[in-house]
Amino acid sequence: MMTNFFQERNGTLYAEEVALPDIAERFGTPCYVYSRAALTAAAHEFHTALDGTVDLVCYAVKANGNLAILNLLARLGCGFDIVSGGELARVLAAGGDPAKTVFSGVGKTVAEMEAALHAGILCFNVESAAELSALAATAARLGKVAPVSFRVNPDVDAKTHPYISTGLKENKFGVSFDEAQMLYRQAAALSSLRVTGVDMHIGSQITELAPYREAAEKLLQLVKALEADGIVLEHIDIGGGLGVRYRDEQPIPLTVFAQMLRDVFAGRSERLFMEPGRRLVADAGVLLTRILYLKPGASKNFAVVDAAMTDLIRPVLYEAWHPVWAVTKNAAGNEKIWDIVGPVCESSDFLAQARPLALREGDLLAVGVAGAYAMVMGSNYNARPRACEVMVDGDEITMIRAREKIEKLWESEQILQK
Ligand code: LLP
C-alpha cells in the first residue's frame, strides 16, 4: 500500500511531483526521500484531531532528528521530547522552542541537566530517586529551579514487540506507582525543584487502545492521590507510542484516541501533553536503493542492493516488516520470491524477506514507511558512509543531509607515532 504522497504514475513511483529515478540520478543511492506534504499533513492531523484535548504535541526527536524535519515541525506548532544533550542541541539548532521541550530518559548526565536548565526547558521527566537527587543538586548549584515531572510506570502490557515495550514493571523505565507518591513529596519539599507534572510512555508501535486507556486511568488515580496530598500538577503527559501501518496493522484513529482522553480526563484542568514520534514521520519517508546484483539460487533468490542494515536496521532488530516497491514497473519480468539483502558481511543484513517482485539488475527499489527510526539508527559498520537525505516539496527537491564523506569516518582517529 502506498500513501497519498508516494504514488505510482505511469509505472513509475513518485514522491509528490518528483519521479524517484530523478532523485537517484541526481543524488545517488542509498538515499532517504521525505515528503514535506506528508509531514505537514501528519502534524495537521494531530493538531486537528486533538484540538481542545491535547495542549502540546512534543515530537519525539529520536524518531528522526534531521534539522529540516525538526524545523518544519517546530513551525507547525510542535514542541519536542528529547532524550539526550545531543537532541537538545539539535532542537536548538533547528529553531525549536526549549520552553516547549520535555526531557525524558533514564540516564541524564549532570552536563545534560545543566544544558537543559540553561536552555530553559519545559520540564524534566525524572525516572528515578537517584536522578531526582542529581537534578536537585545541579539546579541548586546553578541557582535555578528545575521543573519536574515523574515518569511513572503504569505496569500495563502495550502488546507490542518486547524490545519496544516500556510500560511493564520489568522494564527499566519510570518509577512505580508506590514509589511515585513518596518521590513527589520529596521533590515538593526541595526549593531547587518545582513539581509540574506526571508522564508515562508504555511502548511503541501500539495499535490497541485498551492499554492506553488502562494506563491513563491509573495515571489519573495517582494525580488524584497527589492532589489529596496537597500536590497539584499543571500537566499530564501521556507519552508517545501510536502505531502506524507497515503491512496490515490497524492504527488507532487519532479522533478515537482523543475521545478516550476526553473520557478519562473529563473535568480535569491539567494541560495534556503527548510525545509522538513514529506517527508523525514514519509515512513521510522512503529509502531509495538500487539493485546491484541478482543471485537466484536453488533454495532462495537474493537481490543484493546498495542499502544495508547500516541504513535500516529495523527488519533485523525488531523483525519489522517494511513494504518494498519496485520504483519502475518491469512489465517484461517474471515475478519471483526475493530476499532483499545488503552488502554487509552478516547474514542478518536484510531489508526484506520472501517478497514477490519482478526484478532486474540496476532497478531501483523503495523501502516504504521509513521516515521513523530508520536513518537515525544508521551506523558506519563495514566503513559504510551514511546515506543522504532529501526533502521533496511539490516538484522541488532539497538535499537536507549530504551523503557522508568517507574521510569523515576516521576524522577523529589517530595513527600511533611509534
Ligand atoms: N516518549 C518516550 C519517552 C519514548 O521513549 C519514545 C520512544 C517516544 C516518546 C516516542 O515513541 P513513538 O511515538 O515513536 O512510538 N527504535 C524502535 C522504537 C523505539 C521507541 C523508543 N521510545 C523502532 O524502530 O521501532
Short mmCIF file of C-alpha atoms and ligand atoms in Angstrom, two decimals:
data_model
loop_
_atom_site.label_atom_id
_atom_site.label_comp_id
_atom_site.label_asym_id
_atom_site.label_seq_id
_atom_site.Cartn_x
_atom_site.Cartn_y
_atom_site.Cartn_z
CA MET A 1 0.00 0.00 0.00
CA MET A 2 1.41 3.34 -1.00
CA THR A 3 0.41 6.60 0.66
CA ASN A 4 -1.00 9.78 -0.83
CA PHE A 5 2.45 11.23 -1.04
CA PHE A 6 4.29 8.30 -2.63
CA GLN A 7 2.30 7.16 -5.63
CA GLU A 8 2.72 5.33 -8.87
CA ARG A 9 2.18 7.21 -12.13
CA ASN A 10 2.54 5.51 -15.49
CA GLY A 11 4.55 2.71 -13.98
CA THR A 12 6.97 4.92 -12.01
CA LEU A 13 6.93 5.75 -8.30
CA TYR A 14 6.76 9.44 -7.40
CA ALA A 15 7.35 11.38 -4.20
CA GLU A 16 4.79 14.17 -4.56
CA GLU A 17 5.60 15.59 -8.03
CA VAL A 18 9.10 14.14 -8.32
CA ALA A 19 9.89 10.83 -10.02
CA LEU A 20 12.13 8.76 -7.73
CA PRO A 21 14.53 7.78 -10.58
CA ASP A 22 15.31 11.51 -10.98
CA ILE A 23 16.35 11.66 -7.33
CA ALA A 24 18.54 8.57 -7.67
CA GLU A 25 20.16 10.10 -10.76
CA ARG A 26 20.91 13.39 -9.03
CA PHE A 27 21.80 12.30 -5.50
CA GLY A 28 22.78 8.67 -5.83
CA THR A 29 21.63 5.75 -3.69
CA PRO A 30 21.02 4.73 -0.96
CA CYS A 31 19.02 7.86 -0.26
CA TYR A 32 16.21 8.73 2.13
CA VAL A 33 13.42 10.67 0.48
CA TYR A 34 10.90 12.59 2.58
CA SER A 35 7.69 14.33 1.59
CA ARG A 36 7.12 17.73 3.12
CA ALA A 37 3.41 17.48 2.39
CA ALA A 38 3.24 14.17 4.30
CA LEU A 39 4.94 15.70 7.34
CA THR A 40 2.68 18.71 7.22
CA ALA A 41 -0.42 16.53 6.87
CA ALA A 42 0.64 14.37 9.83
CA ALA A 43 1.20 17.39 12.07
CA HIS A 44 -2.12 18.91 10.97
CA GLU A 45 -3.91 15.65 11.68
CA PHE A 46 -2.56 15.67 15.25
CA HIS A 47 -3.46 19.27 15.82
CA THR A 48 -6.94 18.93 14.34
CA ALA A 49 -7.92 15.62 15.96
CA LEU A 50 -6.55 16.60 19.37
CA ASP A 51 -7.56 20.24 19.29
CA GLY A 52 -9.04 21.24 22.63
CA THR A 53 -7.85 17.96 24.18
CA VAL A 54 -4.07 17.84 23.95
CA ASP A 55 -2.35 21.14 24.61
CA LEU A 56 1.14 20.32 23.41
CA VAL A 57 2.41 17.76 20.91
CA CYS A 58 6.06 17.12 21.79
CA TYR A 59 7.58 15.35 18.79
CA ALA A 60 9.98 12.60 19.95
CA VAL A 61 13.19 13.71 18.26
CA LYS A 62 14.67 10.21 18.41
CA ALA A 63 12.35 9.07 15.60
CA ASN A 64 14.05 11.37 13.08
CA GLY A 65 16.26 14.24 14.18
CA ASN A 66 17.15 15.82 10.85
CA LEU A 67 17.24 19.60 11.36
CA ALA A 68 14.94 20.24 8.39
CA ILE A 69 12.32 17.95 9.90
CA LEU A 70 12.64 19.42 13.39
CA ASN A 71 12.44 22.94 11.97
CA LEU A 72 9.35 22.10 9.93
CA LEU A 73 7.59 20.52 12.90
CA ALA A 74 8.52 23.48 15.11
CA ARG A 75 6.98 25.81 12.53
CA LEU A 76 3.87 23.61 12.54
CA GLY A 77 3.48 24.22 16.27
CA CYS A 78 5.15 21.14 17.76
CA GLY A 79 7.20 21.04 20.91
CA PHE A 80 9.81 18.31 21.40
CA ASP A 81 10.59 15.28 23.54
CA ILE A 82 14.35 14.81 23.86
CA VAL A 83 16.43 12.08 25.50
CA SER A 84 19.95 13.50 25.38
CA GLY A 85 22.03 16.66 25.32
CA GLY A 86 22.63 15.90 21.65
CA GLU A 87 18.92 16.00 20.92
CA LEU A 88 18.60 19.24 22.91
CA ALA A 89 21.35 20.77 20.78
CA ARG A 90 19.57 19.59 17.63
CA VAL A 91 16.28 21.15 18.74
CA LEU A 92 18.01 24.45 19.49
CA ALA A 93 19.96 24.37 16.20
CA ALA A 94 16.71 23.74 14.34
CA GLY A 95 14.99 26.72 15.97
CA GLY A 96 12.77 24.62 18.26
CA ASP A 97 11.40 26.21 21.41
CA PRO A 98 13.05 24.95 24.62
CA ALA A 99 10.00 26.17 26.54
CA LYS A 100 8.02 23.53 24.63
CA THR A 101 10.62 20.80 25.17
CA VAL A 102 10.44 17.95 27.67
CA PHE A 103 13.50 15.89 28.60
CA SER A 104 12.94 12.13 29.00
CA GLY A 105 15.37 9.26 29.55
CA VAL A 106 16.73 7.10 32.36
CA GLY A 107 20.33 8.28 32.20
CA LYS A 108 20.58 12.06 32.02
CA THR A 109 24.10 13.21 32.92
CA VAL A 110 24.80 16.26 35.06
CA ALA A 111 26.21 18.05 31.98
CA GLU A 112 22.97 17.34 30.10
CA MET A 113 20.89 18.61 33.04
CA GLU A 114 22.97 21.80 33.12
CA ALA A 115 22.49 22.39 29.40
CA ALA A 116 18.74 21.85 29.71
CA LEU A 117 18.49 24.19 32.72
CA HIS A 118 20.42 26.88 30.84
CA ALA A 119 18.18 26.45 27.80
CA GLY A 120 15.06 26.77 29.98
CA ILE A 121 13.24 23.59 29.03
CA LEU A 122 9.60 22.97 29.91
CA CYS A 123 10.27 20.02 32.20
CA PHE A 124 12.46 17.07 33.17
CA ASN A 125 10.72 13.72 33.03
CA VAL A 126 12.51 12.16 36.01
CA GLU A 127 12.82 8.37 36.09
CA SER A 128 14.41 7.53 39.47
CA ALA A 129 15.11 8.73 43.00
CA ALA A 130 18.82 8.93 42.20
CA GLU A 131 18.18 11.10 39.17
CA LEU A 132 15.97 13.37 41.30
CA SER A 133 18.81 14.00 43.78
CA ALA A 134 21.25 14.73 40.98
CA LEU A 135 18.82 17.16 39.37
CA ALA A 136 18.05 18.91 42.67
CA ALA A 137 21.77 19.34 43.39
CA THR A 138 22.55 20.54 39.87
CA ALA A 139 19.73 23.11 39.86
CA ALA A 140 20.71 24.35 43.35
CA ARG A 141 24.34 24.76 42.27
CA LEU A 142 23.26 26.85 39.26
CA GLY A 143 20.79 28.86 41.34
CA LYS A 144 17.94 27.57 39.18
CA VAL A 145 14.65 25.83 39.80
CA ALA A 146 14.15 22.65 37.76
CA PRO A 147 10.61 21.87 36.58
CA VAL A 148 9.95 18.22 37.37
CA SER A 149 7.56 15.53 36.22
CA PHE A 150 7.93 11.89 37.19
CA ARG A 151 7.69 9.23 34.56
CA VAL A 152 5.58 6.58 36.19
CA ASN A 153 5.45 3.03 35.03
CA PRO A 154 1.79 2.01 34.92
CA ASP A 155 2.61 -1.72 34.57
CA VAL A 156 0.37 -2.37 31.57
CA ASP A 157 1.12 -4.58 28.60
CA ALA A 158 1.16 -2.44 25.44
CA LYS A 159 1.10 -5.66 23.35
CA THR A 160 3.94 -4.66 21.09
CA HIS A 161 7.37 -6.14 20.30
CA PRO A 162 9.21 -6.83 23.61
CA TYR A 163 12.17 -4.63 22.57
CA ILE A 164 9.90 -1.60 22.21
CA SER A 165 7.61 -2.25 25.17
CA THR A 166 8.39 0.03 28.10
CA GLY A 167 5.44 0.14 30.49
CA LEU A 168 5.79 -3.20 32.27
CA LYS A 169 7.27 -3.33 35.73
CA GLU A 170 10.16 -5.46 34.49
CA ASN A 171 11.21 -2.68 32.08
CA LYS A 172 13.95 -0.24 33.11
CA PHE A 173 11.72 2.80 32.61
CA GLY A 174 9.94 5.06 35.08
CA VAL A 175 9.16 4.77 38.78
CA SER A 176 6.49 2.52 40.23
CA PHE A 177 3.20 3.98 41.42
CA ASP A 178 4.04 3.13 45.03
CA GLU A 179 7.37 4.89 44.82
CA ALA A 180 5.92 7.87 42.96
CA GLN A 181 3.95 9.36 45.82
CA MET A 182 6.93 9.40 48.11
CA LEU A 183 9.12 10.94 45.39
CA TYR A 184 6.57 13.67 44.73
CA ARG A 185 6.61 14.56 48.42
CA GLN A 186 10.42 14.67 48.40
CA ALA A 187 10.51 16.83 45.28
CA ALA A 188 7.87 19.22 46.58
CA ALA A 189 10.00 19.84 49.67
CA LEU A 190 13.09 20.91 47.72
CA SER A 191 13.49 24.57 46.78
CA SER A 192 15.55 23.86 43.66
CA LEU A 193 12.71 21.80 42.18
CA ARG A 194 9.23 22.70 41.08
CA VAL A 195 6.81 19.82 40.64
CA THR A 196 4.86 20.45 37.44
CA GLY A 197 3.53 17.19 36.06
CA VAL A 198 3.43 13.47 35.56
CA ASP A 199 4.14 11.39 32.50
CA MET A 200 4.19 7.88 31.10
CA HIS A 201 5.25 6.08 27.95
CA ILE A 202 4.14 2.48 27.66
CA GLY A 203 5.77 1.40 24.42
CA SER A 204 5.96 1.98 20.72
CA GLN A 205 4.03 0.85 17.62
CA ILE A 206 0.90 0.35 19.73
CA THR A 207 -2.28 -0.41 17.81
CA GLU A 208 -4.64 -1.20 20.67
CA LEU A 209 -6.46 1.48 22.60
CA ALA A 210 -7.15 -0.58 25.73
CA PRO A 211 -3.61 -0.44 27.23
CA TYR A 212 -3.57 3.34 26.76
CA ARG A 213 -6.92 3.69 28.49
CA GLU A 214 -5.86 1.45 31.34
CA ALA A 215 -2.61 3.37 31.82
CA ALA A 216 -4.30 6.77 31.57
CA GLU A 217 -6.86 5.72 34.18
CA LYS A 218 -4.08 4.59 36.51
CA LEU A 219 -2.27 7.88 35.94
CA LEU A 220 -5.40 9.79 36.87
CA GLN A 221 -5.71 7.86 40.13
CA LEU A 222 -2.20 8.92 41.00
CA VAL A 223 -2.94 12.55 40.12
CA LYS A 224 -5.96 12.45 42.43
CA ALA A 225 -3.98 10.85 45.25
CA LEU A 226 -1.33 13.54 44.91
CA GLU A 227 -3.99 16.23 44.96
CA ALA A 228 -5.31 14.82 48.22
CA ASP A 229 -1.76 15.15 49.47
CA GLY A 230 -1.62 18.84 48.53
CA ILE A 231 0.45 18.33 45.38
CA VAL A 232 -1.31 19.93 42.44
CA LEU A 233 0.01 19.23 38.95
CA GLU A 234 -0.03 21.51 35.93
CA HIS A 235 0.24 18.89 33.23
CA ILE A 236 -0.26 15.23 32.40
CA ASP A 237 1.92 13.79 29.61
CA ILE A 238 0.63 10.55 28.14
CA GLY A 239 3.75 9.79 26.12
CA GLY A 240 4.05 8.51 22.57
CA GLY A 241 3.71 5.08 21.05
CA LEU A 242 0.91 5.38 18.50
CA GLY A 243 1.45 2.76 15.82
CA VAL A 244 1.39 3.10 12.05
CA ARG A 245 0.58 0.69 9.23
CA TYR A 246 3.63 -1.10 7.85
CA ARG A 247 1.76 -4.08 6.48
CA ASP A 248 -1.79 -4.72 7.69
CA GLU A 249 -1.85 -3.17 11.15
CA GLN A 250 -4.87 -1.03 12.01
CA PRO A 251 -3.57 2.16 13.62
CA ILE A 252 -5.71 3.82 16.27
CA PRO A 253 -7.50 6.76 14.64
CA LEU A 254 -6.40 9.98 16.34
CA THR A 255 -10.02 11.04 16.79
CA VAL A 256 -10.68 7.81 18.73
CA PHE A 257 -7.58 8.41 20.81
CA ALA A 258 -8.71 11.97 21.56
CA GLN A 259 -12.14 10.74 22.64
CA MET A 260 -10.55 8.24 25.03
CA LEU A 261 -8.53 11.08 26.58
CA ARG A 262 -11.61 13.26 26.93
CA ASP A 263 -13.45 10.36 28.62
CA VAL A 264 -10.67 9.57 31.05
CA PHE A 265 -9.70 13.13 31.91
CA ALA A 266 -13.21 14.65 31.88
CA GLY A 267 -13.47 17.53 34.33
CA ARG A 268 -9.70 17.84 34.89
CA SER A 269 -7.92 21.13 34.43
CA GLU A 270 -4.33 19.90 33.90
CA ARG A 271 -2.83 20.54 30.44
CA LEU A 272 -2.40 17.34 28.43
CA PHE A 273 0.85 16.66 26.55
CA MET A 274 1.79 13.88 24.11
CA GLU A 275 5.15 12.65 22.82
CA PRO A 276 4.51 11.05 19.42
CA GLY A 277 7.48 10.10 17.26
CA ARG A 278 6.73 7.43 14.68
CA ARG A 279 3.16 8.52 13.91
CA LEU A 280 4.36 11.97 12.81
CA VAL A 281 7.16 10.90 10.49
CA ALA A 282 7.06 7.20 9.52
CA ASP A 283 4.80 7.58 6.47
CA ALA A 284 6.72 10.61 5.25
CA GLY A 285 9.87 8.74 4.20
CA VAL A 286 11.13 6.03 1.87
CA LEU A 287 14.57 4.55 1.48
CA LEU A 288 15.62 4.54 -2.16
CA THR A 289 18.10 1.83 -3.12
CA ARG A 290 19.48 0.28 -6.29
CA ILE A 291 19.81 -3.41 -7.09
CA LEU A 292 23.48 -4.27 -7.55
CA TYR A 293 23.20 -7.97 -8.34
CA LEU A 294 20.59 -10.66 -8.61
CA LYS A 295 21.56 -14.04 -7.15
CA PRO A 296 18.84 -16.53 -7.92
CA GLY A 297 19.50 -19.83 -6.16
CA ALA A 298 18.18 -23.29 -5.51
CA SER A 299 16.69 -22.54 -2.11
CA LYS A 300 16.47 -18.74 -2.11
CA ASN A 301 16.71 -15.83 -4.51
CA PHE A 302 18.72 -12.86 -3.31
CA ALA A 303 18.55 -9.32 -4.64
CA VAL A 304 21.71 -7.58 -3.40
CA VAL A 305 21.02 -3.85 -3.08
CA ASP A 306 23.23 -0.89 -2.15
CA ALA A 307 21.34 -0.15 1.09
CA ALA A 308 22.02 -2.31 4.12
CA MET A 309 21.26 -2.92 7.78
CA THR A 310 23.53 0.10 8.35
CA ASP A 311 20.83 2.22 6.70
CA LEU A 312 17.76 0.42 8.05
CA ILE A 313 18.22 -1.92 10.99
CA ARG A 314 14.56 -2.35 11.93
CA PRO A 315 13.97 -5.57 9.94
CA VAL A 316 16.70 -7.49 11.74
CA LEU A 317 16.45 -5.79 15.13
CA TYR A 318 12.68 -6.00 15.61
CA GLU A 319 11.67 -8.46 12.89
CA ALA A 320 9.98 -5.43 11.36
CA TRP A 321 8.22 -5.70 8.01
CA HIS A 322 8.60 -2.74 5.66
CA PRO A 323 6.91 -2.62 2.26
CA VAL A 324 9.28 -2.81 -0.71
CA TRP A 325 8.15 -1.34 -4.01
CA ALA A 326 9.76 -1.58 -7.43
CA VAL A 327 10.27 2.05 -8.44
CA THR A 328 9.78 1.30 -12.13
CA LYS A 329 7.39 -1.44 -13.18
CA ASN A 330 9.16 -4.19 -15.04
CA ALA A 331 6.46 -5.23 -17.45
CA ALA A 332 8.57 -7.91 -19.13
CA GLY A 333 9.94 -9.55 -15.99
CA ASN A 334 8.54 -12.58 -14.24
CA GLU A 335 7.76 -12.35 -10.58
CA LYS A 336 9.93 -14.40 -8.25
CA ILE A 337 10.24 -14.57 -4.49
CA TRP A 338 13.20 -12.45 -3.39
CA ASP A 339 15.10 -11.68 -0.21
CA ILE A 340 16.30 -8.08 -0.40
CA VAL A 341 19.77 -8.06 1.17
CA GLY A 342 22.58 -5.53 1.62
CA PRO A 343 26.34 -5.73 1.03
CA VAL A 344 27.24 -6.02 4.75
CA CYS A 345 29.04 -9.21 5.78
CA GLU A 346 26.33 -10.53 8.08
CA SER A 347 23.53 -12.97 7.37
CA SER A 348 21.34 -10.60 9.36
CA ASP A 349 21.83 -7.93 6.71
CA PHE A 350 18.41 -7.98 5.07
CA LEU A 351 15.82 -5.32 4.41
CA ALA A 352 13.01 -7.69 3.50
CA GLN A 353 12.43 -11.40 3.05
CA ALA A 354 10.32 -13.50 0.69
CA ARG A 355 8.86 -10.70 -1.42
CA PRO A 356 7.17 -11.44 -4.74
CA LEU A 357 8.73 -8.94 -7.17
CA ALA A 358 9.78 -8.76 -10.83
CA LEU A 359 13.36 -7.51 -10.64
CA ARG A 360 16.26 -6.66 -12.93
CA GLU A 361 19.80 -5.66 -12.04
CA GLY A 362 20.13 -1.90 -11.87
CA ASP A 363 16.47 -1.41 -10.92
CA LEU A 364 15.53 0.91 -8.10
CA LEU A 365 13.55 -0.21 -5.06
CA ALA A 366 11.83 1.94 -2.47
CA VAL A 367 11.52 0.67 1.09
CA GLY A 368 8.39 2.28 2.46
CA VAL A 369 7.28 3.70 5.82
CA ALA A 370 10.91 4.57 6.51
CA GLY A 371 10.59 8.06 7.96
CA ALA A 372 10.88 6.90 11.59
CA TYR A 373 13.69 5.06 13.39
CA ALA A 374 15.45 4.44 10.10
CA MET A 375 18.14 6.98 9.18
CA VAL A 376 18.61 7.84 12.88
CA MET A 377 19.54 4.26 13.70
CA GLY A 378 22.09 4.10 10.90
CA SER A 379 25.67 3.12 11.54
CA ASN A 380 29.05 3.08 9.86
CA TYR A 381 29.62 -0.66 10.19
CA ASN A 382 31.76 -2.04 7.33
CA ALA A 383 33.01 1.57 6.90
CA ARG A 384 29.83 2.49 5.11
CA PRO A 385 29.15 6.23 4.93
CA ARG A 386 25.63 7.17 5.92
CA ALA A 387 23.05 7.80 3.20
CA CYS A 388 21.99 11.23 2.03
CA GLU A 389 18.54 12.62 2.78
CA VAL A 390 16.39 14.76 0.52
CA MET A 391 13.09 16.56 1.08
CA VAL A 392 10.55 16.83 -1.69
CA ASP A 393 8.09 19.71 -1.73
CA GLY A 394 5.82 19.58 -4.76
CA ASP A 395 8.27 19.47 -7.65
CA GLU A 396 11.19 20.87 -5.62
CA ILE A 397 13.95 18.75 -4.12
CA THR A 398 16.26 19.92 -1.32
CA MET A 399 19.16 17.88 -0.04
CA ILE A 400 18.70 18.06 3.74
CA ARG A 401 21.75 15.95 4.58
CA ALA A 402 24.64 15.25 2.26
CA ARG A 403 25.90 11.72 1.86
CA GLU A 404 28.60 11.21 4.48
CA LYS A 405 32.15 11.61 3.17
CA ILE A 406 34.40 8.58 3.55
CA GLU A 407 37.22 10.67 5.13
CA LYS A 408 34.77 11.80 7.83
CA LEU A 409 34.68 8.24 9.11
CA TRP A 410 38.21 8.42 10.51
CA GLU A 411 38.40 12.17 11.03
CA SER A 412 38.78 11.83 14.80
CA GLU A 413 41.04 8.78 14.72
CA GLN A 414 44.79 8.88 15.29
CA ILE A 415 47.65 6.74 13.98
CA LEU A 416 50.26 5.88 16.63
CA GLN A 417 53.51 7.82 16.17
CA LYS A 418 55.83 4.97 17.13
N1 LLP B 1 8.48 9.22 24.57
C1 LLP B 1 9.40 8.40 25.10
C2 LLP B 1 9.80 8.58 26.50
C3 LLP B 1 9.95 7.37 24.33
O1 LLP B 1 10.85 6.56 24.87
C4 LLP B 1 9.55 7.20 22.97
C5 LLP B 1 10.12 6.14 22.14
C6 LLP B 1 8.60 8.10 22.46
C7 LLP B 1 8.08 9.08 23.29
C8 LLP B 1 8.13 8.03 21.04
O2 LLP B 1 7.51 6.82 20.74
P1 LLP B 1 6.76 6.60 19.34
O3 LLP B 1 5.59 7.57 19.30
O4 LLP B 1 7.72 6.90 18.28
O5 LLP B 1 6.33 5.20 19.37
N2 LLP B 1 13.52 2.07 17.54
C9 LLP B 1 12.21 1.48 17.76
C10 LLP B 1 11.30 2.39 18.54
C11 LLP B 1 11.86 2.80 19.87
C12 LLP B 1 10.99 3.76 20.62
C13 LLP B 1 11.68 4.29 21.83
N3 LLP B 1 10.95 5.27 22.56
C14 LLP B 1 11.62 1.08 16.42
O6 LLP B 1 12.28 1.26 15.39
O7 LLP B 1 10.52 0.55 16.35
#
